[in-house]
Amino acid sequence: AEPMPELGVNQKISAASTIATAARDMRAAFDELDSYNTPIQNVYPPMVKIKTAITNITVRIAASGMALGNEVITLTQNGSNDVYGAFAPVFVAITTLRSLLQTGLSVPMSAIASQNNVTRDKLTINFGDLVRRLNTLNTTLDTLSKGLAAARSISGSSPTVTVSISNLNKFVTPVMYTDVKDALLAIKATLGSTINIATELIGNIADADDFISTISSAAMDEMDIVGGNDLMFDEEMVNIGASIGLAVTDMVNQLYTPQTDIFFTNQSDLESISTYNTSMKPTLTALNTTLNSVYNYTGLFTNYTVTLNGSIASTASIDNLFKTEFCPVIVAQISSLLASGPYATFCYKKYSDLLTNQFSITSYDQVECKDIEKTRLYVLQQMADLIVRMIIYDVENLTDAISVCIKLSDGSHCMTAMSIHYTTLAGTVRGKMAYLEEYTVQETGFTLQRLSLCVTSAKYAQVIAVEGFRVDMASCDISGANAV
């Protein structure tokens, strides 16, 4: 059963029930203030600092406010006839909460102000309103306690004497009860603003925490894409180098070497031709040296990838671009949320996805640069294949031509005539092999320049885009939807 409604006197006072109900409502509001302690996932120091500060504020105000509500409820159930003794805990609770609001929250309030003064100023105004409501409650309770004490005083000295309704009506008016009830409900109403300020900030902290998780994941995902693409690019470059070298060695192994094997088999016949040693053999020796001294194209392209990975087109460079250019704008977005200005949520919803998507745009531009250059290098590989084919034209009929001389009874004139042509062809083979080497070496240098140019252009395009976000976000913080 509900306790007898009393207010420090031995008499049932019906108005005490309405005061108790108001006190419960007020206590529930203070309890609600402590129900928004959402955990955060990321240890970003400014965010943790603000979260700790607002949690400290709400928890302490809630505890003190609920204690006040409990004391008022206890007062409505106190029939001790010790009026001032019954009211004293309530006054102590009011003083405690008032002191907390006035001076007891300076440390967490300073922490909040370190990010921005908007929330601190809103809380300062709200705390002032709460203090005024507490002063009103203190005044109305003081007036009521004095009336009740006077009624108790004229009712006799016995500690258990019943204070008559007529004595109460002499000193306590209905308005006194109503004033206490209204003061309690005014505190509850003002606390609604406290809850709104706290929930807005805590909601913004939650958004900031989610933004950090989302954009960090986006950045790491894109870096994984860039890193994976770079690895494939490096592997493809080595493959292109190997393919160019293989085109030459395949030509030697499949076309030239079988022909020289025939020469070895017919060496005695060749040596019997008087002009072979002086006219044709030196040419064949030189040609053999040229075709068997294949440049290390695989090593060339491997070194190219090493140089590339130390250039602006490297994965590390893109990682640095993300950190250098994106981080300040990300911090600005988080700071806007933590400042909890009037447009913070709107600006966050407007720009957070755009900023997150910029990572994929940036990585796409970087990847595209290498895809374009890869296509160009395939053309280099095709050109190398064409040069090798031209070399094949110079040596593919070598055995057939010289074999004609062997069949003659005196092949010396034939061998001399053949050597004139093959001396020239051997020279062209050396020239083509040298050209292939020189051109490929040059192109690997040029491709690095082209790739670096493309990446540099893409980089500064993203710098412009990100800087645009920074400027627009700052304008949004000031003007909201009206920002240009």
Coordinates of C-alpha atoms in Angstrom, one line a residue:
A1 CA 0.0 0.0 0.0
E2 CA 1.1 3.6 -0.7
P3 CA 2.4 5.4 2.4
M4 CA 0.2 8.0 4.0
P5 CA 0.8 11.3 2.2
E6 CA 2.3 13.6 4.8
L7 CA 4.8 16.5 4.7
G8 CA 6.6 16.3 8.0
V9 CA 3.4 16.4 10.0
N10 CA 1.1 13.8 11.5
Q11 CA -1.7 14.4 9.1
K12 CA -2.9 13.1 5.8
I13 CA -2.4 15.9 3.3
S14 CA -4.0 15.2 -0.1
A15 CA -1.9 17.7 -1.9
A16 CA 1.2 15.7 -0.9
S17 CA 0.2 13.1 -3.4
T18 CA 0.5 15.6 -6.3
I19 CA 3.9 16.7 -5.0
A20 CA 5.0 13.1 -4.8
T21 CA 3.8 12.5 -8.4
A22 CA 5.6 15.6 -9.6
A23 CA 8.8 14.5 -7.8
R24 CA 8.6 11.0 -9.4
D25 CA 8.2 12.6 -12.8
M26 CA 11.2 14.9 -12.2
R27 CA 13.3 11.9 -11.0
A28 CA 12.4 10.0 -14.1
A29 CA 13.6 12.9 -16.2
F30 CA 16.9 12.9 -14.4
D31 CA 17.1 9.1 -14.8
E32 CA 16.6 9.5 -18.6
L33 CA 19.5 12.0 -18.7
D34 CA 21.8 9.1 -17.8
S35 CA 20.5 6.6 -20.4
Y36 CA 22.3 7.9 -23.5
N37 CA 25.8 6.6 -22.7
T38 CA 26.5 5.0 -26.1
P39 CA 29.9 3.2 -26.3
I40 CA 32.3 4.2 -29.0
Q41 CA 34.6 2.0 -31.1
N42 CA 37.5 4.3 -32.1
V43 CA 40.1 5.8 -29.7
Y44 CA 40.3 9.2 -31.4
P45 CA 41.5 11.4 -28.5
P46 CA 39.4 14.5 -29.0
M47 CA 36.3 12.4 -29.4
V48 CA 37.1 10.3 -26.4
K49 CA 37.7 13.5 -24.4
I50 CA 34.3 15.0 -25.4
K51 CA 32.5 11.7 -24.8
T52 CA 34.1 11.3 -21.4
A53 CA 33.2 14.9 -20.5
I54 CA 29.5 14.8 -21.5
T55 CA 29.1 11.4 -19.8
N56 CA 30.6 12.8 -16.6
I57 CA 28.2 15.7 -16.8
T58 CA 25.1 13.6 -17.4
V59 CA 25.9 10.9 -14.9
R60 CA 26.6 13.4 -12.1
I61 CA 23.6 15.6 -12.8
A62 CA 21.4 12.5 -13.1
A63 CA 22.6 11.1 -9.8
S64 CA 22.2 14.4 -7.9
G65 CA 18.8 15.1 -9.5
M66 CA 17.5 11.6 -8.7
A67 CA 18.7 12.0 -5.1
L68 CA 16.7 15.2 -4.9
G69 CA 13.6 13.5 -6.3
N70 CA 14.0 10.7 -3.7
E71 CA 14.3 13.2 -0.9
V72 CA 11.1 15.0 -2.0
I73 CA 9.3 11.7 -2.2
T74 CA 10.5 10.7 1.2
L75 CA 9.3 14.0 2.6
T76 CA 5.8 13.4 1.3
Q77 CA 5.8 10.2 3.4
N78 CA 7.3 11.7 6.6
G79 CA 4.8 12.1 9.4
S80 CA 7.4 12.6 12.2
N81 CA 6.0 16.1 13.2
D82 CA 9.6 17.3 13.0
V83 CA 8.9 19.6 10.0
Y84 CA 12.3 21.3 9.7
G85 CA 14.0 17.9 10.2
A86 CA 11.9 16.4 7.5
F87 CA 12.6 19.2 5.1
A88 CA 16.3 19.5 5.8
P89 CA 17.5 16.6 3.5
V90 CA 15.6 18.2 0.6
F91 CA 17.3 21.5 1.1
V92 CA 20.7 19.7 1.3
A93 CA 19.9 17.9 -2.0
I94 CA 18.9 21.2 -3.6
T95 CA 22.1 22.8 -2.4
T96 CA 24.2 19.8 -3.7
L97 CA 22.6 19.9 -7.1
R98 CA 22.9 23.7 -7.4
S99 CA 26.5 23.7 -6.4
L100 CA 27.2 20.9 -9.0
L101 CA 25.6 23.0 -11.7
Q102 CA 27.3 26.2 -10.7
T103 CA 30.9 25.1 -10.0
G104 CA 31.2 21.3 -9.8
L105 CA 31.4 20.6 -13.6
S106 CA 34.2 23.0 -14.5
V107 CA 36.6 20.2 -15.6
P108 CA 34.3 18.4 -18.1
M109 CA 32.9 21.7 -19.3
S110 CA 36.4 22.9 -20.1
A111 CA 37.0 19.6 -21.9
I112 CA 33.9 20.3 -24.0
A113 CA 35.0 23.9 -24.6
S114 CA 38.4 22.7 -25.9
Q115 CA 36.6 21.4 -29.0
N116 CA 34.2 24.2 -29.4
N117 CA 32.2 26.7 -27.2
V118 CA 28.8 26.0 -28.8
T119 CA 27.9 23.1 -26.6
R120 CA 29.5 24.6 -23.5
D121 CA 27.5 27.8 -24.0
K122 CA 24.3 25.9 -24.5
L123 CA 24.9 23.9 -21.3
T124 CA 25.9 27.0 -19.4
I125 CA 22.7 28.7 -20.3
N126 CA 20.7 25.6 -19.4
F127 CA 22.5 25.1 -16.1
G128 CA 21.6 28.7 -15.2
D129 CA 18.0 28.0 -16.0
L130 CA 18.1 24.8 -13.8
V131 CA 19.7 26.8 -11.0
R132 CA 16.9 29.3 -11.2
R133 CA 14.3 26.5 -11.1
L134 CA 16.1 25.0 -8.0
N135 CA 16.0 28.4 -6.3
T136 CA 12.3 28.6 -7.0
L137 CA 11.8 25.1 -5.5
N138 CA 14.0 26.1 -2.5
T139 CA 11.8 29.2 -2.0
T140 CA 8.5 27.3 -2.3
L141 CA 9.6 24.6 0.0
D142 CA 10.9 27.1 2.5
T143 CA 7.5 28.9 2.5
L144 CA 5.6 25.6 2.8
S145 CA 7.9 24.3 5.6
K146 CA 7.3 27.5 7.6
G147 CA 3.6 27.2 7.3
L148 CA 3.6 23.5 8.2
A149 CA 5.9 24.2 11.2
A150 CA 3.5 27.0 12.4
A151 CA 0.6 24.6 12.2
R152 CA 2.5 21.9 14.0
S153 CA 3.6 24.4 16.7
I154 CA 0.0 25.3 17.7
S155 CA -1.1 21.7 17.7
G156 CA 0.6 20.8 21.0
S157 CA 3.9 19.5 22.2
S158 CA 3.3 15.8 22.0
P159 CA 5.6 14.2 19.3
T160 CA 2.7 12.1 18.0
V161 CA 0.0 14.8 18.1
T162 CA -2.2 14.9 15.1
V163 CA -2.0 18.3 13.4
S164 CA -5.6 19.2 12.6
I165 CA -6.8 20.3 9.2
S166 CA -8.1 23.5 10.7
N167 CA -4.6 24.3 12.0
L168 CA -3.1 23.5 8.7
N169 CA -5.5 25.7 6.8
K170 CA -4.6 28.6 9.1
F171 CA -1.0 28.7 8.0
V172 CA -0.8 26.7 4.7
T173 CA -2.7 27.7 1.6
P174 CA -3.4 25.5 -1.4
V175 CA -1.2 27.7 -3.5
M176 CA 1.8 26.7 -1.4
Y177 CA 1.4 23.0 -2.3
T178 CA 0.8 24.0 -6.0
D179 CA 3.9 26.2 -6.0
V180 CA 6.1 23.2 -4.9
K181 CA 4.5 20.9 -7.5
D182 CA 4.9 23.5 -10.2
A183 CA 8.5 24.1 -9.2
L184 CA 9.3 20.4 -9.5
L185 CA 7.6 20.2 -12.9
A186 CA 9.5 23.3 -14.0
I187 CA 12.8 21.5 -13.2
K188 CA 11.6 18.6 -15.2
A189 CA 10.7 20.8 -18.2
T190 CA 14.0 22.6 -18.1
L191 CA 15.8 19.3 -17.8
G192 CA 14.2 18.4 -21.2
S193 CA 16.6 21.0 -22.7
T194 CA 19.5 19.4 -20.9
I195 CA 18.6 16.0 -22.3
N196 CA 18.2 17.5 -25.8
I197 CA 21.7 19.1 -25.6
A198 CA 23.3 16.0 -24.3
T199 CA 21.6 13.6 -26.8
E200 CA 22.5 15.9 -29.7
L201 CA 26.1 15.9 -28.7
I202 CA 26.1 12.2 -27.9
G203 CA 24.4 11.5 -31.2
N204 CA 27.0 13.6 -33.0
I205 CA 29.8 11.6 -31.2
A206 CA 28.2 8.4 -32.4
D207 CA 28.1 9.8 -35.9
A208 CA 31.7 10.8 -35.6
D209 CA 32.6 7.4 -34.3
D210 CA 30.7 5.7 -37.2
F211 CA 32.3 8.1 -39.7
I212 CA 35.8 7.2 -38.4
S213 CA 35.0 3.5 -38.8
T214 CA 33.4 3.9 -42.2
I215 CA 36.0 6.2 -43.7
S216 CA 38.9 4.3 -42.2
S217 CA 37.5 1.1 -43.7
A218 CA 37.0 2.8 -47.1
A219 CA 40.6 4.1 -47.1
M220 CA 42.0 0.7 -46.2
D221 CA 39.8 -1.0 -48.8
E222 CA 41.0 1.4 -51.5
M223 CA 44.6 1.0 -50.4
D224 CA 44.2 -2.8 -50.7
I225 CA 42.9 -2.3 -54.2
V226 CA 45.7 0.1 -55.1
G227 CA 48.3 -2.3 -53.5
G228 CA 46.8 -5.3 -55.3
N229 CA 46.8 -3.5 -58.6
D230 CA 50.3 -2.3 -58.1
L231 CA 51.4 -5.9 -57.4
M232 CA 49.7 -7.1 -60.6
F233 CA 51.2 -4.2 -62.5
D234 CA 54.7 -5.1 -61.3
E235 CA 54.2 -8.7 -62.2
E236 CA 52.9 -7.7 -65.6
M237 CA 56.0 -5.5 -66.2
V238 CA 58.3 -8.3 -65.4
N239 CA 56.2 -10.6 -67.7
I240 CA 56.6 -8.0 -70.5
G241 CA 60.3 -7.9 -70.0
A242 CA 60.5 -11.7 -70.0
S243 CA 58.4 -11.9 -73.1
I244 CA 60.6 -9.5 -75.0
G245 CA 63.7 -11.5 -74.0
L246 CA 61.9 -14.7 -74.8
A247 CA 61.0 -13.6 -78.3
V248 CA 64.8 -13.2 -79.0
T249 CA 65.9 -16.5 -77.3
D250 CA 63.0 -18.4 -78.9
M251 CA 64.2 -17.2 -82.3
V252 CA 67.7 -18.3 -81.6
N253 CA 66.7 -21.6 -80.1
Q254 CA 64.1 -22.5 -82.6
L255 CA 65.5 -21.0 -85.8
Y256 CA 69.1 -20.1 -85.6
T257 CA 70.6 -22.9 -83.4
P258 CA 69.2 -25.7 -85.6
Q259 CA 70.9 -24.1 -88.6
T260 CA 74.2 -23.8 -86.8
D261 CA 73.9 -27.4 -85.9
I262 CA 73.7 -28.2 -89.6
F263 CA 76.8 -26.1 -90.2
F264 CA 78.6 -28.2 -87.4
T265 CA 77.6 -31.4 -89.1
N266 CA 78.9 -30.1 -92.5
Q267 CA 81.9 -28.4 -91.0
S268 CA 84.5 -30.4 -93.0
D269 CA 82.6 -29.6 -96.3
L270 CA 82.6 -25.9 -95.4
E271 CA 86.3 -25.9 -94.4
S272 CA 87.1 -27.5 -97.8
I273 CA 85.9 -24.3 -99.5
S274 CA 88.9 -22.1 -99.7
T275 CA 87.1 -18.8 -99.1
Y276 CA 85.0 -20.0 -96.2
N277 CA 87.4 -19.2 -93.4
T278 CA 88.3 -15.8 -94.7
S279 CA 85.0 -14.6 -96.0
M280 CA 82.0 -16.4 -94.3
K281 CA 83.3 -17.8 -91.0
P282 CA 84.0 -14.4 -89.4
T283 CA 80.6 -13.2 -90.3
L284 CA 78.9 -16.3 -88.9
T285 CA 81.0 -16.0 -85.7
A286 CA 80.0 -12.4 -85.3
L287 CA 76.3 -13.3 -86.0
N288 CA 76.5 -16.1 -83.5
T289 CA 77.9 -13.8 -80.8
T290 CA 75.2 -11.2 -81.5
L291 CA 72.3 -13.6 -81.3
N292 CA 73.5 -15.4 -78.2
S293 CA 74.2 -12.2 -76.3
V294 CA 70.6 -11.3 -75.4
Y295 CA 70.1 -8.3 -73.2
N296 CA 68.5 -8.9 -69.7
Y297 CA 65.1 -7.5 -70.4
T298 CA 63.5 -9.2 -67.4
G299 CA 66.1 -7.4 -65.2
L300 CA 65.4 -4.1 -67.0
F301 CA 61.7 -4.3 -66.2
T302 CA 62.3 -5.6 -62.7
N303 CA 64.5 -2.6 -62.0
Y304 CA 61.8 -0.4 -63.5
T305 CA 59.3 -1.7 -60.9
V306 CA 61.8 -1.0 -58.2
T307 CA 62.2 2.6 -59.4
L308 CA 58.5 3.0 -59.8
N309 CA 57.9 1.9 -56.2
G310 CA 60.1 4.7 -55.1
S311 CA 58.3 7.3 -57.2
I312 CA 55.1 9.4 -56.9
A313 CA 53.3 6.5 -58.6
S314 CA 54.0 4.1 -55.8
T315 CA 51.5 2.7 -53.3
A316 CA 53.3 4.5 -50.5
S317 CA 52.9 7.8 -52.3
I318 CA 49.1 7.2 -52.7
D319 CA 49.0 6.2 -49.0
N320 CA 50.8 9.5 -48.2
L321 CA 48.3 11.4 -50.3
F322 CA 45.4 9.9 -48.4
K323 CA 47.0 10.9 -45.1
T324 CA 48.3 14.3 -46.1
E325 CA 45.3 15.6 -48.0
F326 CA 42.3 13.7 -46.7
C327 CA 43.1 13.6 -43.0
P328 CA 42.7 17.3 -42.3
V329 CA 39.3 17.3 -44.0
I330 CA 38.3 14.2 -42.1
V331 CA 39.4 15.9 -38.9
A332 CA 37.4 19.0 -39.8
Q333 CA 34.3 16.8 -40.3
I334 CA 34.8 15.1 -37.0
S335 CA 35.5 18.4 -35.2
S336 CA 32.2 19.8 -36.7
L337 CA 30.3 17.0 -35.2
L338 CA 32.0 17.2 -31.8
A339 CA 31.4 21.0 -31.8
S340 CA 27.7 20.1 -32.2
G341 CA 26.9 23.4 -33.9
P342 CA 23.4 24.1 -35.2
Y343 CA 24.2 22.7 -38.7
A344 CA 26.6 19.9 -37.6
T345 CA 24.2 17.0 -38.4
F346 CA 23.0 18.5 -41.6
C347 CA 26.6 19.1 -42.9
Y348 CA 27.7 15.6 -41.8
K349 CA 24.9 14.0 -43.8
K350 CA 25.7 16.2 -46.8
Y351 CA 29.4 15.6 -46.9
S352 CA 30.3 12.4 -45.2
D353 CA 29.4 10.1 -48.0
L354 CA 30.9 12.4 -50.6
L355 CA 34.2 12.5 -48.7
T356 CA 34.2 8.7 -48.2
N357 CA 33.5 8.1 -51.9
Q358 CA 36.4 10.4 -52.8
F359 CA 38.8 7.6 -51.7
S360 CA 37.5 5.3 -54.4
I361 CA 37.7 8.1 -57.0
T362 CA 41.3 8.8 -56.0
S363 CA 42.3 5.2 -56.1
Y364 CA 40.5 4.7 -59.4
D365 CA 42.4 7.6 -61.0
Q366 CA 45.7 6.1 -59.8
V367 CA 44.8 2.6 -61.0
E368 CA 43.7 4.0 -64.3
C369 CA 47.0 5.7 -64.9
K370 CA 48.8 2.3 -64.6
D371 CA 46.2 0.5 -66.7
I372 CA 46.8 3.1 -69.5
E373 CA 50.5 2.7 -69.2
K374 CA 50.2 -1.1 -69.2
T375 CA 48.4 -0.8 -72.6
R376 CA 51.2 1.3 -73.9
L377 CA 53.8 -1.2 -72.8
Y378 CA 51.9 -4.0 -74.6
V379 CA 52.5 -1.9 -77.7
L380 CA 56.3 -1.9 -76.9
Q381 CA 56.1 -5.6 -76.6
Q382 CA 54.4 -5.9 -80.0
M383 CA 57.1 -3.6 -81.5
A384 CA 59.8 -5.9 -80.0
D385 CA 58.0 -8.9 -81.6
L386 CA 58.1 -7.1 -85.0
I387 CA 61.8 -6.3 -84.7
V388 CA 62.5 -10.0 -83.9
R389 CA 60.4 -11.0 -87.0
M390 CA 62.6 -8.6 -89.1
I391 CA 65.7 -10.3 -87.6
I392 CA 64.2 -13.7 -88.5
Y393 CA 63.9 -12.5 -92.1
D394 CA 67.7 -11.9 -92.1
V395 CA 68.7 -15.3 -90.8
E396 CA 65.9 -17.8 -91.7
N397 CA 67.4 -18.9 -95.0
L398 CA 71.0 -19.0 -93.9
T399 CA 71.5 -22.8 -94.1
D400 CA 69.7 -23.1 -97.5
A401 CA 71.8 -20.4 -99.0
I402 CA 75.2 -21.6 -97.8
S403 CA 74.3 -25.2 -98.6
V404 CA 74.2 -24.3 -102.3
C405 CA 77.9 -23.5 -102.1
I406 CA 78.7 -26.9 -100.6
K407 CA 77.1 -28.7 -103.6
L408 CA 79.4 -26.9 -106.1
S409 CA 82.6 -28.6 -107.1
D410 CA 84.3 -25.3 -106.3
G411 CA 82.2 -23.3 -104.0
S412 CA 84.8 -20.5 -103.3
H413 CA 83.3 -18.0 -105.6
C414 CA 79.8 -18.8 -104.3
M415 CA 81.0 -18.5 -100.7
T416 CA 82.6 -15.1 -101.4
A417 CA 79.5 -13.8 -103.1
M418 CA 77.3 -15.1 -100.2
S419 CA 79.5 -13.6 -97.6
I420 CA 79.1 -10.1 -99.0
H421 CA 75.4 -10.3 -98.4
Y422 CA 75.6 -12.0 -95.1
T423 CA 78.2 -9.5 -93.8
T424 CA 75.6 -6.8 -94.4
L425 CA 72.8 -8.9 -92.9
A426 CA 74.8 -9.7 -89.9
G427 CA 75.4 -6.0 -89.4
T428 CA 71.7 -5.3 -89.7
V429 CA 71.0 -8.0 -87.1
R430 CA 73.4 -6.3 -84.7
G431 CA 71.8 -3.0 -85.4
K432 CA 68.3 -4.3 -84.9
M433 CA 69.3 -6.1 -81.7
A434 CA 71.0 -2.9 -80.5
Y435 CA 68.0 -0.8 -81.5
L436 CA 65.7 -3.2 -79.7
E437 CA 67.8 -2.9 -76.5
E438 CA 68.2 0.9 -76.8
Y439 CA 64.6 1.6 -77.6
T440 CA 63.3 -0.7 -74.8
V441 CA 65.6 0.9 -72.2
Q442 CA 64.5 4.4 -73.3
E443 CA 60.8 3.5 -73.3
T444 CA 61.0 2.1 -69.7
G445 CA 62.4 5.5 -68.7
F446 CA 59.7 7.3 -70.7
T447 CA 56.9 5.2 -69.4
L448 CA 58.0 6.1 -65.8
Q449 CA 57.7 9.8 -66.8
R450 CA 54.4 9.3 -68.5
L451 CA 53.0 7.4 -65.5
S452 CA 54.4 9.9 -63.0
L453 CA 52.8 12.7 -65.0
C454 CA 49.4 11.0 -65.0
V455 CA 49.6 10.2 -61.3
T456 CA 50.7 13.8 -60.5
S457 CA 47.8 15.2 -62.5
A458 CA 45.4 12.8 -60.7
K459 CA 46.9 13.7 -57.4
Y460 CA 46.4 17.4 -57.8
A461 CA 42.9 16.9 -59.2
Q462 CA 42.1 15.2 -55.9
V463 CA 43.8 17.9 -53.9
I464 CA 41.5 20.4 -55.5
A465 CA 38.5 18.3 -54.9
V466 CA 39.4 17.7 -51.2
E467 CA 40.2 21.3 -50.6
G468 CA 36.8 22.1 -52.1
F469 CA 35.2 19.9 -49.6
R470 CA 37.1 21.6 -46.8
V471 CA 35.9 25.1 -47.9
D472 CA 32.3 23.9 -48.5
M473 CA 32.2 22.2 -45.1
A474 CA 33.4 25.3 -43.3
S475 CA 30.8 27.3 -45.1
C476 CA 28.1 24.8 -44.2
D477 CA 29.0 24.9 -40.6
I478 CA 28.3 28.6 -40.6
S479 CA 25.3 28.9 -43.0
G480 CA 23.8 25.4 -43.2
A481 CA 21.7 24.7 -46.2
N482 CA 22.1 28.4 -47.3
A483 CA 25.8 27.9 -47.9
V484 CA 26.9 28.6 -51.4

